[in-house]
Short mmCIF file of C-alpha atoms in Angstrom, two decimals:
data_model
loop_
_atom_site.label_atom_id
_atom_site.label_comp_id
_atom_site.label_asym_id
_atom_site.label_seq_id
_atom_site.Cartn_x
_atom_site.Cartn_y
_atom_site.Cartn_z
CA UNK A 1 92.50 126.52 93.50
CA UNK A 2 95.12 128.72 91.93
CA UNK A 3 98.03 127.12 90.11
CA UNK A 4 101.03 129.41 90.23
CA UNK A 5 103.40 127.19 88.29
CA UNK A 6 103.28 123.74 86.80
CA UNK A 7 106.00 121.76 85.09
CA UNK A 8 106.49 118.03 84.59
CA UNK A 9 107.54 117.29 88.15
CA UNK A 10 107.34 120.63 89.88
CA UNK A 11 104.25 122.54 90.88
CA UNK A 12 103.29 125.32 93.21
CA UNK A 13 99.67 125.92 94.23
CA UNK A 14 97.67 127.81 96.80
CA UNK A 15 94.34 126.53 98.03
CA UNK A 16 92.41 127.45 101.19
CA UNK A 17 95.39 129.29 102.66
CA UNK A 18 97.84 126.44 102.09
CA UNK A 19 100.83 126.69 99.77
CA UNK A 20 101.88 123.36 98.28
CA UNK A 21 104.98 122.57 96.30
CA UNK A 22 105.93 119.30 94.77
CA UNK A 23 108.87 117.99 92.92
CA UNK A 24 109.02 114.35 93.79
CA UNK A 25 107.49 114.69 97.25
CA UNK A 26 104.79 117.18 98.16
CA UNK A 27 105.49 119.76 100.86
CA UNK A 28 103.01 122.27 102.20
CA UNK A 29 102.80 125.16 104.61
CA UNK A 30 99.86 127.18 105.89
CA UNK A 31 100.27 130.80 104.84
CA UNK A 32 99.06 132.09 108.21
CA UNK A 33 101.69 130.01 110.03
CA UNK A 34 104.64 131.47 108.11
CA UNK A 35 106.86 133.38 110.54
CA UNK A 36 109.83 134.26 108.34
CA UNK A 37 110.59 134.57 104.63
CA UNK A 38 114.15 134.39 103.35
CA UNK A 39 114.75 135.47 99.77
CA UNK A 40 117.98 134.32 98.17
CA UNK A 41 119.28 134.45 94.60
CA UNK A 42 117.37 131.44 93.24
CA UNK A 43 114.99 130.52 96.04
CA UNK A 44 112.50 131.70 98.61
CA UNK A 45 112.46 129.92 101.96
CA UNK A 46 109.28 130.01 104.04
CA UNK A 47 109.69 129.13 107.71
CA UNK A 48 107.39 128.48 110.64
CA UNK A 49 108.12 127.02 114.07
CA UNK A 50 107.81 123.43 112.80
CA UNK A 51 109.17 123.36 109.27
CA UNK A 52 110.43 125.20 106.25
CA UNK A 53 109.49 125.10 102.59
CA UNK A 54 111.93 126.06 99.83
CA UNK A 55 110.65 127.38 96.50
CA UNK A 56 113.06 127.20 93.56
CA UNK A 57 112.41 130.55 91.88
CA UNK A 58 114.65 130.08 88.84
CA UNK A 59 112.20 127.63 87.26
CA UNK A 60 109.08 129.74 87.85
CA UNK A 61 108.04 132.11 85.08
CA UNK A 62 108.18 135.80 85.89
CA UNK A 63 104.41 136.36 86.01
CA UNK A 64 103.84 133.48 88.44
CA UNK A 65 106.79 134.58 90.57
CA UNK A 66 105.38 138.09 90.74
CA UNK A 67 102.00 136.69 91.86
CA UNK A 68 103.69 134.56 94.51
CA UNK A 69 105.68 137.48 95.92
CA UNK A 70 102.55 139.63 95.94
CA UNK A 71 100.70 137.02 98.01
CA UNK A 72 103.63 136.62 100.40
CA UNK A 73 103.93 140.38 100.92
CA UNK A 74 100.36 140.41 102.21
CA UNK A 75 101.56 138.37 105.19
CA UNK A 76 102.80 140.28 108.21
CA UNK A 77 106.10 138.42 108.58
CA UNK A 78 109.80 139.12 108.73
CA UNK A 79 111.64 139.20 105.37
CA UNK A 80 115.40 138.65 105.13
#
């Protein structure tokens, strides 16, 4: 398991091809099911045909954010 970012009530991890984020409630998305990535000023939104997961980038340190973007760029999906 790789922990990309951890703070008191916010975490972001990848494990077995699943990205999980949690603030108060855990959300997850399978990396291979991501169909679209939207990058905005302070967030990255990952979408598939069933759901979307929003990552708050302003609270992630720069090294972890760089690792996250590197992993996401490996996916063959549309970026906006």
